[in-house]
PDB file of C-alpha atoms in Angstrom:
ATOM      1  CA  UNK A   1       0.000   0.000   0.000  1.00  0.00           C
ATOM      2  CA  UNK A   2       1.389   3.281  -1.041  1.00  0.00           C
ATOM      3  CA  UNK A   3       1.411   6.235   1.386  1.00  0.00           C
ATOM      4  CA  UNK A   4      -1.089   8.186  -0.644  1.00  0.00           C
ATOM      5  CA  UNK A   5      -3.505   5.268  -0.268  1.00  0.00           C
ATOM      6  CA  UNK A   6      -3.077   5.104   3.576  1.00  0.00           C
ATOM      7  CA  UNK A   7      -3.764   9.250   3.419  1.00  0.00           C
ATOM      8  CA  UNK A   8      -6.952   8.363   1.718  1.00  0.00           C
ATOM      9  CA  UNK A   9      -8.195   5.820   4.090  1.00  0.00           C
ATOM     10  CA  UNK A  10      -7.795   8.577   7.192  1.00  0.00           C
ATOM     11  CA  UNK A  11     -11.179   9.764   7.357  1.00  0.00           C
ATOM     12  CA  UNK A  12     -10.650  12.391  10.473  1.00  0.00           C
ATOM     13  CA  UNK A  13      -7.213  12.374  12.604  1.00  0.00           C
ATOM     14  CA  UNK A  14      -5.983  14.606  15.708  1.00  0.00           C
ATOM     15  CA  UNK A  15      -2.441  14.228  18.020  1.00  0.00           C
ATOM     16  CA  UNK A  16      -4.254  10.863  19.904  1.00  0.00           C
ATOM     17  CA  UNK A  17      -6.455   9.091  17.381  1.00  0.00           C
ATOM     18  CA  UNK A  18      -7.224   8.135  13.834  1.00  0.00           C
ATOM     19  CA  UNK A  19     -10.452   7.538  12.113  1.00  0.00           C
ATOM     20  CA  UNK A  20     -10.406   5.282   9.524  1.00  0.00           C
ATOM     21  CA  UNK A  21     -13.295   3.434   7.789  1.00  0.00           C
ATOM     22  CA  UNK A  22     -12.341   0.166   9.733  1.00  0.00           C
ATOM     23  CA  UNK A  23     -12.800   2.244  13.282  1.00  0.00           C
ATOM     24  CA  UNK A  24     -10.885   4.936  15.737  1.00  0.00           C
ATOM     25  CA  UNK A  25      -7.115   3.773  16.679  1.00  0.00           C
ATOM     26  CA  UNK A  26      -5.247   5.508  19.545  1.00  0.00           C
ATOM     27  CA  UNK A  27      -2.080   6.655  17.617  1.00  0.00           C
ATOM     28  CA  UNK A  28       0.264   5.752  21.117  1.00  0.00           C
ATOM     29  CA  UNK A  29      -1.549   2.532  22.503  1.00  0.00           C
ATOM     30  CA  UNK A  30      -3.023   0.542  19.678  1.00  0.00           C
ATOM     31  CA  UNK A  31      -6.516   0.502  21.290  1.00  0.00           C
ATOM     32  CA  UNK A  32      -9.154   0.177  18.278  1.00  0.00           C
ATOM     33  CA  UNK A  33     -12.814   0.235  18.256  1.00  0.00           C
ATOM     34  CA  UNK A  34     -14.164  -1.464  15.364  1.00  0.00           C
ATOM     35  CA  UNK A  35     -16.646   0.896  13.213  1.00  0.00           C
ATOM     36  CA  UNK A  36     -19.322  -1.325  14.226  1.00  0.00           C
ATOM     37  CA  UNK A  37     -18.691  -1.084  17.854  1.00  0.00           C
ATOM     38  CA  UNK A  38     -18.687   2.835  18.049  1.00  0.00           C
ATOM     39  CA  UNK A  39     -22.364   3.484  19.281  1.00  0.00           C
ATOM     40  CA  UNK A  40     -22.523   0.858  21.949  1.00  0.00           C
ATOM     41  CA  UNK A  41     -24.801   1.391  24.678  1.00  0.00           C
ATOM     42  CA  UNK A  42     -24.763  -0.029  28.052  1.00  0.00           C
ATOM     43  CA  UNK A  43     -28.351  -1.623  29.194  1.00  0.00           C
ATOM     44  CA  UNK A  44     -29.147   2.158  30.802  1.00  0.00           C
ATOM     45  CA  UNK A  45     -28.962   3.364  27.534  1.00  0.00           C
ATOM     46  CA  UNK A  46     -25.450   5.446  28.928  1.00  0.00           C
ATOM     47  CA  UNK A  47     -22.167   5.031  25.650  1.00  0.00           C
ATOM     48  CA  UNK A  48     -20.089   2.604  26.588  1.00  0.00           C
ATOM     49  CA  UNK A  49     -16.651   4.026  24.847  1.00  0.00           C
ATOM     50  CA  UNK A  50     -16.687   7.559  26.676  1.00  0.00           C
ATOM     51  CA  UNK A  51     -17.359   5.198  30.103  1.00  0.00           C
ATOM     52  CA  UNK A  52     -15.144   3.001  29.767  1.00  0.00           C
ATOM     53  CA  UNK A  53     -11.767   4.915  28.113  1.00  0.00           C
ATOM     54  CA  UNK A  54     -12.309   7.648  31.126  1.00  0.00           C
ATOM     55  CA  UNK A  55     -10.862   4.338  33.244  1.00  0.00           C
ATOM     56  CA  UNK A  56      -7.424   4.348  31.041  1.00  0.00           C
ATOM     57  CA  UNK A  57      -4.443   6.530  32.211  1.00  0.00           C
ATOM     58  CA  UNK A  58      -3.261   7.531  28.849  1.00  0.00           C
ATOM     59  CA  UNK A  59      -6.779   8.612  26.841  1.00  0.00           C
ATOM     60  CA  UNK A  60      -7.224  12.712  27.049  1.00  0.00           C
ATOM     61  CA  UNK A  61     -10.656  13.267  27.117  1.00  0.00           C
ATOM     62  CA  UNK A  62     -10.327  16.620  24.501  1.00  0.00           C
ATOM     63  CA  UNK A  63      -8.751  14.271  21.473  1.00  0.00           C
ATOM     64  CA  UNK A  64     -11.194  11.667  22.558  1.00  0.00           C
ATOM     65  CA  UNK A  65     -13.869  13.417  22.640  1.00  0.00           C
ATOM     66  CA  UNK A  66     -12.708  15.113  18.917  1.00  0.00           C
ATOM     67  CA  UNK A  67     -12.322  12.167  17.648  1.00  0.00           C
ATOM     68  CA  UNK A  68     -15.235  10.048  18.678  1.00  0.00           C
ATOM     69  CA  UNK A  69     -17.967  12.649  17.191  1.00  0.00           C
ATOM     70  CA  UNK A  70     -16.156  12.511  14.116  1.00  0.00           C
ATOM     71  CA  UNK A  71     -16.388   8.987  14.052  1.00  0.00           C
ATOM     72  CA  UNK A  72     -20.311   9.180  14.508  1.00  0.00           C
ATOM     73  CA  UNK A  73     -20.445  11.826  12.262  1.00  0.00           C
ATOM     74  CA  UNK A  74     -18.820   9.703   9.449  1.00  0.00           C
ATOM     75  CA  UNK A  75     -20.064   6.789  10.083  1.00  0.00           C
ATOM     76  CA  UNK A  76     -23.562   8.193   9.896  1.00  0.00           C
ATOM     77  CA  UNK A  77     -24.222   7.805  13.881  1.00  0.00           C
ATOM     78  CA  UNK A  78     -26.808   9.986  15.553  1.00  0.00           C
ATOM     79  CA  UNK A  79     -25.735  10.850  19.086  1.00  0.00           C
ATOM     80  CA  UNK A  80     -28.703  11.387  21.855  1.00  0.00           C
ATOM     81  CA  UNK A  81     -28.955  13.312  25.035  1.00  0.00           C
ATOM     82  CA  UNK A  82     -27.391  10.506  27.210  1.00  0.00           C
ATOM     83  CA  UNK A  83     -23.883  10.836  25.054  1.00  0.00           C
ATOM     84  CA  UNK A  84     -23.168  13.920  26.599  1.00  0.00           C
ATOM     85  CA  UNK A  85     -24.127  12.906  29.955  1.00  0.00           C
ATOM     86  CA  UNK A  86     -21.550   9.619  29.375  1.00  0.00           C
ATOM     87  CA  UNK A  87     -18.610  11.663  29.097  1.00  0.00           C
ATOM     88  CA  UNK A  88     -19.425  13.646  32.034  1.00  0.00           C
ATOM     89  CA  UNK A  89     -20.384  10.920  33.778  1.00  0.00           C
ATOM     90  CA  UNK A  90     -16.956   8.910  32.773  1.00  0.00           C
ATOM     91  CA  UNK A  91     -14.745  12.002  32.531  1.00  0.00           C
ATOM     92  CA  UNK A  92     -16.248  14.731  34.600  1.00  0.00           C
ATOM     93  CA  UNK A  93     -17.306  18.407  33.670  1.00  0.00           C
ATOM     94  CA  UNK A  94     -15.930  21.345  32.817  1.00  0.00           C
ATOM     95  CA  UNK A  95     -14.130  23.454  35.291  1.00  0.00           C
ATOM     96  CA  UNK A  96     -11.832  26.644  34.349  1.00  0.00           C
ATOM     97  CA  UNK A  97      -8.059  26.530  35.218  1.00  0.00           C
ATOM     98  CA  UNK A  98      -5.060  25.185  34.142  1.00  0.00           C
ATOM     99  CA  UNK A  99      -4.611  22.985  36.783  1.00  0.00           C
ATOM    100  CA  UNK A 100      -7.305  20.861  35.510  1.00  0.00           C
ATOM    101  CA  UNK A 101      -7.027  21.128  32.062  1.00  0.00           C
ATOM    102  CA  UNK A 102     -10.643  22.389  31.738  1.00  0.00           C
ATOM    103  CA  UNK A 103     -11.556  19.137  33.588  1.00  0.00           C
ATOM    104  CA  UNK A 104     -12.420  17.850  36.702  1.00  0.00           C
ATOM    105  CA  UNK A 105     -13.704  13.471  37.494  1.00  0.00           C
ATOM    106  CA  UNK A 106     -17.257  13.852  38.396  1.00  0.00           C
ATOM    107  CA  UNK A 107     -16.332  11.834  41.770  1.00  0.00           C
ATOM    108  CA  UNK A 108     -13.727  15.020  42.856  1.00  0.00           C
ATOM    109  CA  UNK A 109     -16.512  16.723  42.772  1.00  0.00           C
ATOM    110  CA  UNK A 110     -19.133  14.700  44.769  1.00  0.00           C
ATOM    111  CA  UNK A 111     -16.699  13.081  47.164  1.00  0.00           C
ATOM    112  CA  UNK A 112     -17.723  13.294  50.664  1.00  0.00           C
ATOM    113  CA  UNK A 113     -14.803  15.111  53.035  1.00  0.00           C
ATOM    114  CA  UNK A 114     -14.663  12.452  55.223  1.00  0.00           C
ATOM    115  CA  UNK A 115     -15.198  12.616  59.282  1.00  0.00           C
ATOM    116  CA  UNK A 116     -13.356  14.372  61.624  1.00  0.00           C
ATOM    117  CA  UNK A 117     -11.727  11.558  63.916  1.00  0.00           C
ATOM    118  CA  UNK A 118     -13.086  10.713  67.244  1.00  0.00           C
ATOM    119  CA  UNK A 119     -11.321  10.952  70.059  1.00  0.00           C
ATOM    120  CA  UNK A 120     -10.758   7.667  71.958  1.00  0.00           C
ATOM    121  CA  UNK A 121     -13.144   7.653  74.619  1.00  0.00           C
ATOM    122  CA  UNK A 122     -11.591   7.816  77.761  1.00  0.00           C
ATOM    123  CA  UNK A 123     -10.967   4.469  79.630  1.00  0.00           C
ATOM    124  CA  UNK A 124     -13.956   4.047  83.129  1.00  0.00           C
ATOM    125  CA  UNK A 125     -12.626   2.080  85.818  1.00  0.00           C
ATOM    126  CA  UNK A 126     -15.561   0.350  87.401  1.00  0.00           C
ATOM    127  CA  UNK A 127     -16.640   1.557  90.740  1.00  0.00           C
ATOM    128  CA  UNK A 128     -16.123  -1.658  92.618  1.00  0.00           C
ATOM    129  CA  UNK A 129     -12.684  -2.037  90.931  1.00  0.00           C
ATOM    130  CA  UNK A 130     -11.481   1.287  91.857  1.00  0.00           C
ATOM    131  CA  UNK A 131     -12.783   1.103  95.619  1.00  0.00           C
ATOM    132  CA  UNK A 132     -11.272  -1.851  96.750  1.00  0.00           C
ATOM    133  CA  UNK A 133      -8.104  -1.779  95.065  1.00  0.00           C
TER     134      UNK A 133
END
């Protein structure tokens, strides 16, 4: 295969991923999804790609994001209401700041702070004990 035929078969690419008419590759890990694999839903009717790559270390939700609605977009893929609410879900929302890089994990922003510590309740010697000792 020549290099201009390999050009041609790119249907959308960004720094992370690749769209081809086969599926979306991560350029740095490998990971494919097949074309016919792209609009899986879990049985809450939630997308199971933006759920389940917000688990893996190395996929940036920005270039994922890019290239994921250009994958439904090519393929002919409507997204619904519950799309958006995946990535959120998987990936968290939008926050300003650099720190963040314009996102935050939805569970930083629900965790509980967690309880002050008790102090160890002081120890009660027993009446009769401390009498007749």
């Amino acid at each position: 295969m020549t290099a201009t035929c390999l050009d041609d078969a790119v249907l959308f690419e960004n720094r992370d991923w690749v769209l081809s008419a086969e599926g979306l590759e991560h350029r740095g890990t490998g990971y494919f999804i097949a074309r016919d694999m792209v609009a899986t839903k879990r049985p809450d009717g939630y997308w199971d790609w933006p759920l389940h790559l917000s688990e893996k270390m190395w996929c940036g939700v920005r270039s994922f994001r890019e290239a994921f609605l250009a994958a439904l977009d090519a393929y002919g893929i409507v997204p619904d209401s519950k799309l958006t609410l995946s990535f959120a879900l998987g990936f968290g929302t939008r926050l300003p700041g650099p720190e963040t890089d314009g996102f935050v994990p939805l569970a930083d922003l629900v965790r509980l702070t967690p309880p002050a510590p008790r102090k160890a309740a002081a120890m009660r010697v027993p009446r009769a004990l401390a009498v007749g000792a």
